[in-house]
Amino acid sequence: MSHILVTGGAGYIGSHTVSCLLDLGYKVSIIDNLSTGSIKNIPQLADFYFGDFSDHSLLKKINHSQPIETIFHFAAYLSVEESTYKRQMYLENNFDKTKALLLFCQNYSVKHFIFSSSCTIYGNVNQPTVAGHTPSAPINPYGQSKLMVEQLLATLQSTQFSSLSLRYFNVAGADLDKNLGPLHSQPTQLIPLASLAACGKLSHPLKIFGNDYLTRDGTCIRDYIHLKDISQAHIKALHLLQKGAPSQLVYNVGYGQGYTVKEVIQTMKKVSGIDFPVIEAGRRDGDPPCLTANSDRFKKESLWSPQYNDLEAICLSAYHFEKSK
Ligand SMILES: NC(=O)c1ccc[n+]([C@@H]2O[C@H](COP(=O)([O-])OP(=O)(O)OC[C@H]3O[C@@H](n4cnc5c(N)ncnc54)[C@H](O)[C@@H]3O)[C@@H](O)[C@H]2O)c1
């Protein structure tokens, strides 16, 4: 079986995808510096290399064990808010280091590269985004760093190398059978924060950032996608490239259905049965009002068929995972 390198494989989405790749029999190596990931997430059958994904000596060592055919590039910093005041750190980790990783790909004939992009590259939009049609206009450095990588990938023309970027929306929930879910001690995303609140582990009331957006209840709308569906999207993306799909593909991956912050909080309260405290705070820098995905092209071309489009089930799995920690 071919050798797949997963950067950020000790993180939330990367570790789940690693587990699915191992189930399919691939040889999987992970590079992670554990800056936000955890050793607990690493499946036993994966080969783990502690370090930075831009470190060519480490990459050469991994390649030496068996040539790397595909890289899944998950590793990045991903707090929108933090990126607004640590711009340089985000550009360096998410863009400059990815450039170094791509140089390695070229020098060592890596065939396929699957990049974790993000819906934040769209910026302020009012209708479901369509990859390839909706203009990219990120309003925060995190989104800018993701767009810069996509643009760099678009310049790499080679018959030996193909890339595919998945712009995913808000990934949430846990896989209780695999015991994998969000492990960040200080999450910044709504569903992990709401699970913490429901489990009584938040030291303050859950904050709603902004209640004056032009949305149905004034709070931001996001498209929440289950962890298991996003991992399956990666497997489908891999199969597309292995079948010889053209390079530089860019797809949205989401359900196309958005929920407001207040709706998500209500759902978490309902499934957990806990009426945790919530307060309304001002807007946060860098938050667009509404982001939802049109993923029709990805579904059609990759045959990805999401199985877990159910906000209650997403919240319940997140709550149970948090409770079991
Ligand atoms: N979680 C979401 O909702 C979401 C949405 C859209 C896009 N994404 C993208 O998906 C990817 C994975 O996100 P996640 O939620 O699993 O985040 P995560 O923080 O759980 O995982 C990122 C992993 O990368 C590692 N890492 C970071 N910089 C590194 C470096 N320089 N060298 C080696 N390892 C490094 C971290 O230790 C961590 O294990 C990211 O690229 C993120 O931008 C996530």
Short mmCIF file of C-alpha atoms and ligand atoms in Angstrom, two decimals:
data_model
loop_
_atom_site.label_atom_id
_atom_site.label_comp_id
_atom_site.label_asym_id
_atom_site.label_seq_id
_atom_site.Cartn_x
_atom_site.Cartn_y
_atom_site.Cartn_z
CA MET A 1 0.00 0.00 0.00
CA SER A 2 1.17 3.50 -0.71
CA HIS A 3 2.73 5.70 1.94
CA ILE A 4 0.73 8.72 3.11
CA LEU A 5 2.15 11.52 5.22
CA VAL A 6 -0.34 13.44 7.37
CA THR A 7 0.84 16.77 8.76
CA GLY A 8 -1.12 17.74 11.86
CA GLY A 9 -2.13 14.11 12.33
CA ALA A 10 -2.25 14.55 16.12
CA GLY A 11 -4.92 17.22 15.72
CA TYR A 12 -8.69 16.98 15.67
CA ILE A 13 -9.44 16.34 11.99
CA GLY A 14 -6.04 14.94 11.01
CA SER A 15 -6.13 12.16 13.63
CA HIS A 16 -9.59 11.02 12.56
CA THR A 17 -8.55 10.95 8.91
CA VAL A 18 -5.41 8.99 9.90
CA SER A 19 -7.59 6.42 11.62
CA CYS A 20 -9.80 6.07 8.49
CA LEU A 21 -6.71 5.72 6.25
CA LEU A 22 -5.32 3.00 8.53
CA ASP A 23 -8.69 1.20 8.35
CA LEU A 24 -8.20 1.14 4.58
CA GLY A 25 -4.73 -0.40 4.96
CA TYR A 26 -2.51 2.54 4.03
CA LYS A 27 0.91 3.03 5.60
CA VAL A 28 0.52 6.33 7.44
CA SER A 29 3.17 8.60 8.91
CA ILE A 30 2.37 11.67 10.97
CA ILE A 31 4.37 14.85 11.51
CA ASP A 32 3.12 17.00 14.35
CA ASN A 33 4.80 19.42 16.74
CA LEU A 34 1.95 18.99 19.26
CA SER A 35 1.44 22.77 19.43
CA THR A 36 -2.33 22.17 19.59
CA GLY A 37 -2.52 18.42 18.89
CA SER A 38 -2.19 15.66 21.43
CA ILE A 39 -0.27 12.42 21.63
CA LYS A 40 -3.54 10.83 22.83
CA ASN A 41 -5.02 11.33 19.35
CA ILE A 42 -2.38 9.31 17.53
CA PRO A 43 -3.62 5.90 16.38
CA GLN A 44 -1.24 3.09 17.38
CA LEU A 45 -0.62 1.83 13.87
CA ALA A 46 0.60 5.20 12.56
CA ASP A 47 4.30 6.13 12.60
CA PHE A 48 4.64 9.34 14.56
CA TYR A 49 7.42 11.88 13.97
CA PHE A 50 7.55 14.76 16.41
CA GLY A 51 8.59 17.99 14.73
CA ASP A 52 7.80 20.72 12.27
CA PHE A 53 6.29 19.87 8.90
CA SER A 54 8.66 22.25 7.13
CA ASP A 55 11.77 20.44 8.46
CA HIS A 56 13.34 18.88 5.36
CA SER A 57 15.67 16.60 7.31
CA LEU A 58 12.70 15.05 9.11
CA LEU A 59 10.76 14.80 5.84
CA LYS A 60 13.72 13.05 4.19
CA LYS A 61 13.89 10.57 7.07
CA ILE A 62 10.19 9.74 6.65
CA ASN A 63 10.56 9.46 2.89
CA HIS A 64 13.53 7.13 3.35
CA SER A 65 11.37 4.52 5.15
CA GLN A 66 9.18 4.31 2.00
CA PRO A 67 8.71 7.04 -0.64
CA ILE A 68 5.78 9.29 0.26
CA GLU A 69 3.09 9.18 -2.41
CA THR A 70 0.54 11.56 -0.88
CA ILE A 71 0.57 14.34 1.69
CA PHE A 72 -2.54 15.38 3.58
CA HIS A 73 -1.67 18.83 4.87
CA PHE A 74 -3.77 19.58 7.96
CA ALA A 75 -1.16 21.30 10.14
CA ALA A 76 -1.89 24.98 10.68
CA TYR A 77 -2.89 27.54 13.27
CA LEU A 78 -6.61 28.14 13.03
CA SER A 79 -7.99 30.73 15.37
CA VAL A 80 -9.56 33.51 13.33
CA GLU A 81 -9.47 35.89 16.27
CA GLU A 82 -5.84 35.15 17.21
CA SER A 83 -4.81 35.67 13.60
CA THR A 84 -6.06 39.27 13.75
CA TYR A 85 -3.37 40.18 16.30
CA LYS A 86 -0.71 37.56 15.41
CA ARG A 87 -0.76 38.05 11.66
CA GLN A 88 2.93 37.28 11.09
CA MET A 89 2.80 34.09 13.11
CA TYR A 90 -0.14 32.87 11.02
CA LEU A 91 1.45 33.74 7.69
CA GLU A 92 4.68 32.06 8.72
CA ASN A 93 3.18 28.81 10.02
CA ASN A 94 0.37 28.48 7.49
CA PHE A 95 1.97 29.89 4.35
CA ASP A 96 5.79 30.15 4.52
CA LYS A 97 6.16 26.67 6.00
CA THR A 98 3.72 25.19 3.49
CA LYS A 99 5.90 26.68 0.74
CA ALA A 100 8.85 24.76 2.21
CA LEU A 101 6.75 21.58 2.34
CA LEU A 102 5.80 22.00 -1.32
CA LEU A 103 9.46 22.43 -2.24
CA PHE A 104 10.10 19.07 -0.61
CA CYS A 105 7.21 17.58 -2.65
CA GLN A 106 8.86 18.76 -5.84
CA ASN A 107 12.34 17.58 -4.90
CA TYR A 108 11.17 14.15 -3.76
CA SER A 109 8.46 13.43 -6.35
CA VAL A 110 5.47 13.36 -4.02
CA LYS A 111 2.50 12.70 -6.31
CA HIS A 112 -0.56 14.04 -4.53
CA PHE A 113 -1.18 16.91 -2.12
CA ILE A 114 -4.49 17.43 -0.32
CA PHE A 115 -4.76 20.76 1.41
CA SER A 116 -7.04 21.73 4.32
CA SER A 117 -8.36 25.05 3.15
CA SER A 118 -11.21 26.95 4.76
CA CYS A 119 -14.45 28.76 4.08
CA THR A 120 -12.90 31.83 5.71
CA ILE A 121 -11.27 32.62 2.38
CA TYR A 122 -14.68 33.88 1.19
CA GLY A 123 -14.97 36.75 3.67
CA ASN A 124 -18.35 38.50 3.76
CA VAL A 125 -20.93 36.73 1.62
CA ASN A 126 -24.71 36.56 1.86
CA GLN A 127 -25.52 33.42 -0.04
CA PRO A 128 -24.19 29.85 -0.16
CA THR A 129 -20.65 29.95 -1.47
CA VAL A 130 -19.73 28.11 -4.66
CA ALA A 131 -16.06 27.16 -5.09
CA GLY A 132 -14.80 28.58 -8.37
CA HIS A 133 -17.63 31.17 -8.58
CA THR A 134 -17.91 33.01 -5.28
CA PRO A 135 -15.01 35.49 -5.15
CA SER A 136 -12.34 34.95 -2.48
CA ALA A 137 -11.99 37.98 -0.23
CA PRO A 138 -10.80 36.90 3.22
CA ILE A 139 -11.28 39.41 6.02
CA ASN A 140 -8.74 37.97 8.46
CA PRO A 141 -5.10 36.81 8.28
CA TYR A 142 -6.09 33.17 8.86
CA GLY A 143 -8.25 33.21 5.72
CA GLN A 144 -5.54 35.10 3.85
CA SER A 145 -2.94 32.47 4.74
CA LYS A 146 -5.23 29.71 3.37
CA LEU A 147 -5.90 31.62 0.15
CA MET A 148 -2.17 32.24 -0.35
CA VAL A 149 -1.52 28.48 -0.21
CA GLU A 150 -4.30 27.81 -2.75
CA GLN A 151 -2.78 30.46 -5.02
CA LEU A 152 0.66 28.90 -4.67
CA LEU A 153 -0.75 25.46 -5.52
CA ALA A 154 -2.33 26.97 -8.63
CA THR A 155 1.12 27.96 -9.88
CA LEU A 156 2.59 24.46 -9.57
CA GLN A 157 2.27 22.92 -13.00
CA SER A 158 3.56 19.40 -13.33
CA THR A 159 2.32 16.19 -14.84
CA GLN A 160 3.86 14.31 -11.91
CA PHE A 161 2.10 16.29 -9.16
CA SER A 162 -1.57 16.91 -8.46
CA SER A 163 -3.15 18.99 -5.71
CA LEU A 164 -6.63 19.35 -4.33
CA SER A 165 -7.87 21.91 -1.81
CA LEU A 166 -10.89 21.23 0.37
CA ARG A 167 -12.46 24.41 1.69
CA TYR A 168 -14.23 23.16 4.70
CA PHE A 169 -16.74 24.84 6.88
CA ASN A 170 -17.11 24.40 10.65
CA VAL A 171 -16.11 20.90 11.59
CA ALA A 172 -17.69 19.64 14.80
CA GLY A 173 -18.68 16.54 16.73
CA ALA A 174 -16.82 13.41 17.71
CA ASP A 175 -16.46 9.77 16.74
CA LEU A 176 -17.31 7.96 19.97
CA ASP A 177 -16.40 4.53 18.54
CA LYS A 178 -12.89 5.69 17.68
CA ASN A 179 -12.74 7.84 20.82
CA LEU A 180 -11.63 10.82 18.73
CA GLY A 181 -12.89 14.36 19.04
CA PRO A 182 -11.74 17.86 19.90
CA LEU A 183 -9.04 17.90 22.57
CA HIS A 184 -8.06 21.58 22.66
CA SER A 185 -7.90 22.75 26.26
CA GLN A 186 -8.97 26.24 25.21
CA PRO A 187 -11.15 25.85 22.12
CA THR A 188 -12.27 28.92 20.19
CA GLN A 189 -15.06 27.27 18.20
CA LEU A 190 -18.69 27.31 19.23
CA ILE A 191 -19.62 23.62 19.54
CA PRO A 192 -16.57 22.60 21.64
CA LEU A 193 -17.17 25.66 23.84
CA ALA A 194 -20.86 24.83 24.21
CA SER A 195 -19.94 21.22 25.16
CA LEU A 196 -17.55 22.54 27.80
CA ALA A 197 -20.32 24.81 29.10
CA ALA A 198 -22.81 21.91 29.21
CA CYS A 199 -20.27 19.81 31.13
CA GLY A 200 -19.76 22.63 33.66
CA LYS A 201 -16.12 23.03 32.58
CA LEU A 202 -16.29 26.70 31.48
CA SER A 203 -15.28 29.12 34.20
CA HIS A 204 -17.44 31.89 32.67
CA PRO A 205 -20.76 32.08 30.81
CA LEU A 206 -20.61 31.11 27.14
CA LYS A 207 -20.20 34.27 25.06
CA ILE A 208 -22.23 35.13 21.97
CA PHE A 209 -20.01 37.43 19.90
CA GLY A 210 -22.32 39.95 18.23
CA ASN A 211 -26.12 40.04 18.15
CA ASP A 212 -26.57 42.75 15.54
CA TYR A 213 -25.64 40.93 12.34
CA LEU A 214 -28.13 40.93 9.47
CA THR A 215 -29.20 37.35 10.11
CA ARG A 216 -32.50 35.83 11.32
CA ASP A 217 -31.71 36.33 15.03
CA GLY A 218 -28.75 38.75 14.79
CA THR A 219 -26.06 36.12 15.46
CA CYS A 220 -23.58 34.62 12.97
CA ILE A 221 -24.61 31.72 10.75
CA ARG A 222 -22.26 28.80 10.06
CA ASP A 223 -22.47 25.48 8.24
CA TYR A 224 -21.50 22.72 10.75
CA ILE A 225 -20.12 19.49 9.33
CA HIS A 226 -19.61 16.27 11.28
CA LEU A 227 -16.04 15.08 11.84
CA LYS A 228 -16.84 11.69 10.26
CA ASP A 229 -18.13 13.31 7.06
CA ILE A 230 -15.07 15.53 6.67
CA SER A 231 -12.74 12.51 7.00
CA GLN A 232 -14.72 10.67 4.35
CA ALA A 233 -14.41 13.74 2.12
CA HIS A 234 -10.61 13.37 2.40
CA ILE A 235 -10.76 9.72 1.40
CA LYS A 236 -12.89 10.65 -1.63
CA ALA A 237 -10.44 13.42 -2.50
CA LEU A 238 -7.58 10.92 -2.37
CA HIS A 239 -9.43 8.54 -4.68
CA LEU A 240 -10.08 11.38 -7.15
CA LEU A 241 -6.37 12.19 -7.38
CA GLN A 242 -5.39 8.52 -7.54
CA LYS A 243 -7.77 8.11 -10.48
CA GLY A 244 -5.89 10.87 -12.32
CA ALA A 245 -8.20 13.87 -11.79
CA PRO A 246 -6.69 17.12 -13.08
CA SER A 247 -4.55 19.07 -10.62
CA GLN A 248 -5.33 22.31 -8.75
CA LEU A 249 -8.85 21.28 -7.85
CA VAL A 250 -10.68 23.37 -5.27
CA TYR A 251 -13.89 22.21 -3.62
CA ASN A 252 -16.25 23.29 -0.87
CA VAL A 253 -17.14 20.71 1.74
CA GLY A 254 -20.17 21.47 3.88
CA TYR A 255 -23.86 20.65 4.14
CA GLY A 256 -25.21 23.88 2.61
CA GLN A 257 -27.33 24.49 5.66
CA GLY A 258 -26.54 27.17 8.22
CA TYR A 259 -27.39 27.57 11.90
CA THR A 260 -27.13 30.71 14.00
CA VAL A 261 -25.04 30.82 17.17
CA LYS A 262 -28.25 30.99 19.21
CA GLU A 263 -29.68 27.93 17.42
CA VAL A 264 -26.54 25.92 18.14
CA ILE A 265 -26.63 26.90 21.82
CA GLN A 266 -30.31 25.94 22.05
CA THR A 267 -29.53 22.59 20.44
CA MET A 268 -26.67 21.89 22.86
CA LYS A 269 -28.93 22.77 25.79
CA LYS A 270 -31.63 20.48 24.44
CA VAL A 271 -29.46 17.40 23.82
CA SER A 272 -27.51 17.76 27.08
CA GLY A 273 -30.51 18.73 29.18
CA ILE A 274 -28.33 21.44 30.80
CA ASP A 275 -29.36 25.09 30.82
CA PHE A 276 -25.84 26.57 31.02
CA PRO A 277 -25.29 30.34 31.36
CA VAL A 278 -24.81 32.44 28.22
CA ILE A 279 -24.04 36.16 27.80
CA GLU A 280 -24.12 38.43 24.79
CA ALA A 281 -20.80 40.16 24.05
CA GLY A 282 -19.71 42.51 21.28
CA ARG A 283 -18.64 41.40 17.83
CA ARG A 284 -15.26 39.69 17.46
CA ASP A 285 -12.77 40.94 14.88
CA GLY A 286 -12.70 38.95 11.67
CA ASP A 287 -16.10 37.18 11.90
CA PRO A 288 -18.18 37.24 8.70
CA PRO A 289 -21.97 37.19 9.34
CA CYS A 290 -22.89 34.12 7.31
CA LEU A 291 -20.92 31.26 5.76
CA THR A 292 -22.55 28.24 4.17
CA ALA A 293 -21.33 25.89 1.46
CA ASN A 294 -22.62 24.75 -1.86
CA SER A 295 -20.75 21.44 -2.20
CA ASP A 296 -22.66 20.09 -5.20
CA ARG A 297 -19.58 19.91 -7.43
CA PHE A 298 -17.59 17.93 -4.87
CA LYS A 299 -20.49 15.51 -4.33
CA LYS A 300 -20.89 15.02 -8.06
CA GLU A 301 -17.23 14.59 -8.94
CA SER A 302 -16.03 12.60 -5.93
CA LEU A 303 -19.29 10.77 -5.06
CA TRP A 304 -18.95 12.05 -1.49
CA SER A 305 -22.24 11.45 0.23
CA PRO A 306 -22.48 12.92 3.74
CA GLN A 307 -24.10 10.64 6.33
CA TYR A 308 -24.26 12.76 9.49
CA ASN A 309 -26.05 15.99 8.56
CA ASP A 310 -27.87 16.36 11.85
CA LEU A 311 -27.06 19.22 14.24
CA GLU A 312 -28.55 17.42 17.24
CA ALA A 313 -26.40 14.34 16.60
CA ILE A 314 -23.30 16.52 16.12
CA CYS A 315 -23.93 18.35 19.41
CA LEU A 316 -24.75 15.13 21.26
CA SER A 317 -21.54 13.41 20.13
CA ALA A 318 -19.51 16.51 21.11
CA TYR A 319 -21.21 16.59 24.52
CA HIS A 320 -20.65 12.87 25.21
CA PHE A 321 -17.01 13.14 24.11
CA GLU A 322 -16.42 16.12 26.40
CA LYS A 323 -18.10 14.33 29.29
CA SER A 324 -15.90 11.26 28.81
CA LYS A 325 -12.62 13.24 28.94
N1 LIG B 1 -11.75 22.68 12.67
C1 LIG B 1 -12.42 23.31 11.72
O1 LIG B 1 -13.61 23.58 11.85
C2 LIG B 1 -11.73 23.69 10.43
C3 LIG B 1 -12.47 24.36 9.44
C4 LIG B 1 -11.84 24.69 8.25
C5 LIG B 1 -10.52 24.35 8.03
N2 LIG B 1 -9.82 23.71 9.01
C6 LIG B 1 -8.42 23.36 8.77
O2 LIG B 1 -8.25 22.00 9.07
C7 LIG B 1 -6.93 21.76 9.54
C8 LIG B 1 -6.98 20.93 10.80
O3 LIG B 1 -7.76 21.59 11.77
P1 LIG B 1 -8.04 20.97 13.21
O4 LIG B 1 -9.35 21.50 13.67
O5 LIG B 1 -7.82 19.52 13.18
O6 LIG B 1 -6.93 21.71 14.06
P2 LIG B 1 -5.94 21.15 15.19
O7 LIG B 1 -5.35 22.35 15.86
O8 LIG B 1 -6.63 20.16 16.06
O9 LIG B 1 -4.86 20.40 14.32
C9 LIG B 1 -3.75 21.05 13.76
C10 LIG B 1 -2.53 20.19 14.07
O10 LIG B 1 -1.39 20.75 13.40
C11 LIG B 1 -0.28 20.73 14.32
N3 LIG B 1 0.65 21.78 13.86
C12 LIG B 1 0.41 23.11 13.72
N4 LIG B 1 1.50 23.73 13.22
C13 LIG B 1 2.44 22.77 13.01
C14 LIG B 1 3.76 22.77 12.49
N5 LIG B 1 4.36 23.90 12.08
N6 LIG B 1 4.43 21.59 12.40
C15 LIG B 1 3.84 20.43 12.81
N7 LIG B 1 2.59 20.36 13.32
C16 LIG B 1 1.90 21.53 13.41
C17 LIG B 1 -0.89 20.94 15.70
O11 LIG B 1 -0.09 20.48 16.74
C18 LIG B 1 -2.20 20.14 15.55
O12 LIG B 1 -2.02 18.78 15.93
C19 LIG B 1 -6.29 23.13 9.69
O13 LIG B 1 -5.48 23.38 8.56
C20 LIG B 1 -7.46 24.09 9.69
O14 LIG B 1 -7.11 25.35 9.18
C21 LIG B 1 -10.40 23.37 10.20
#
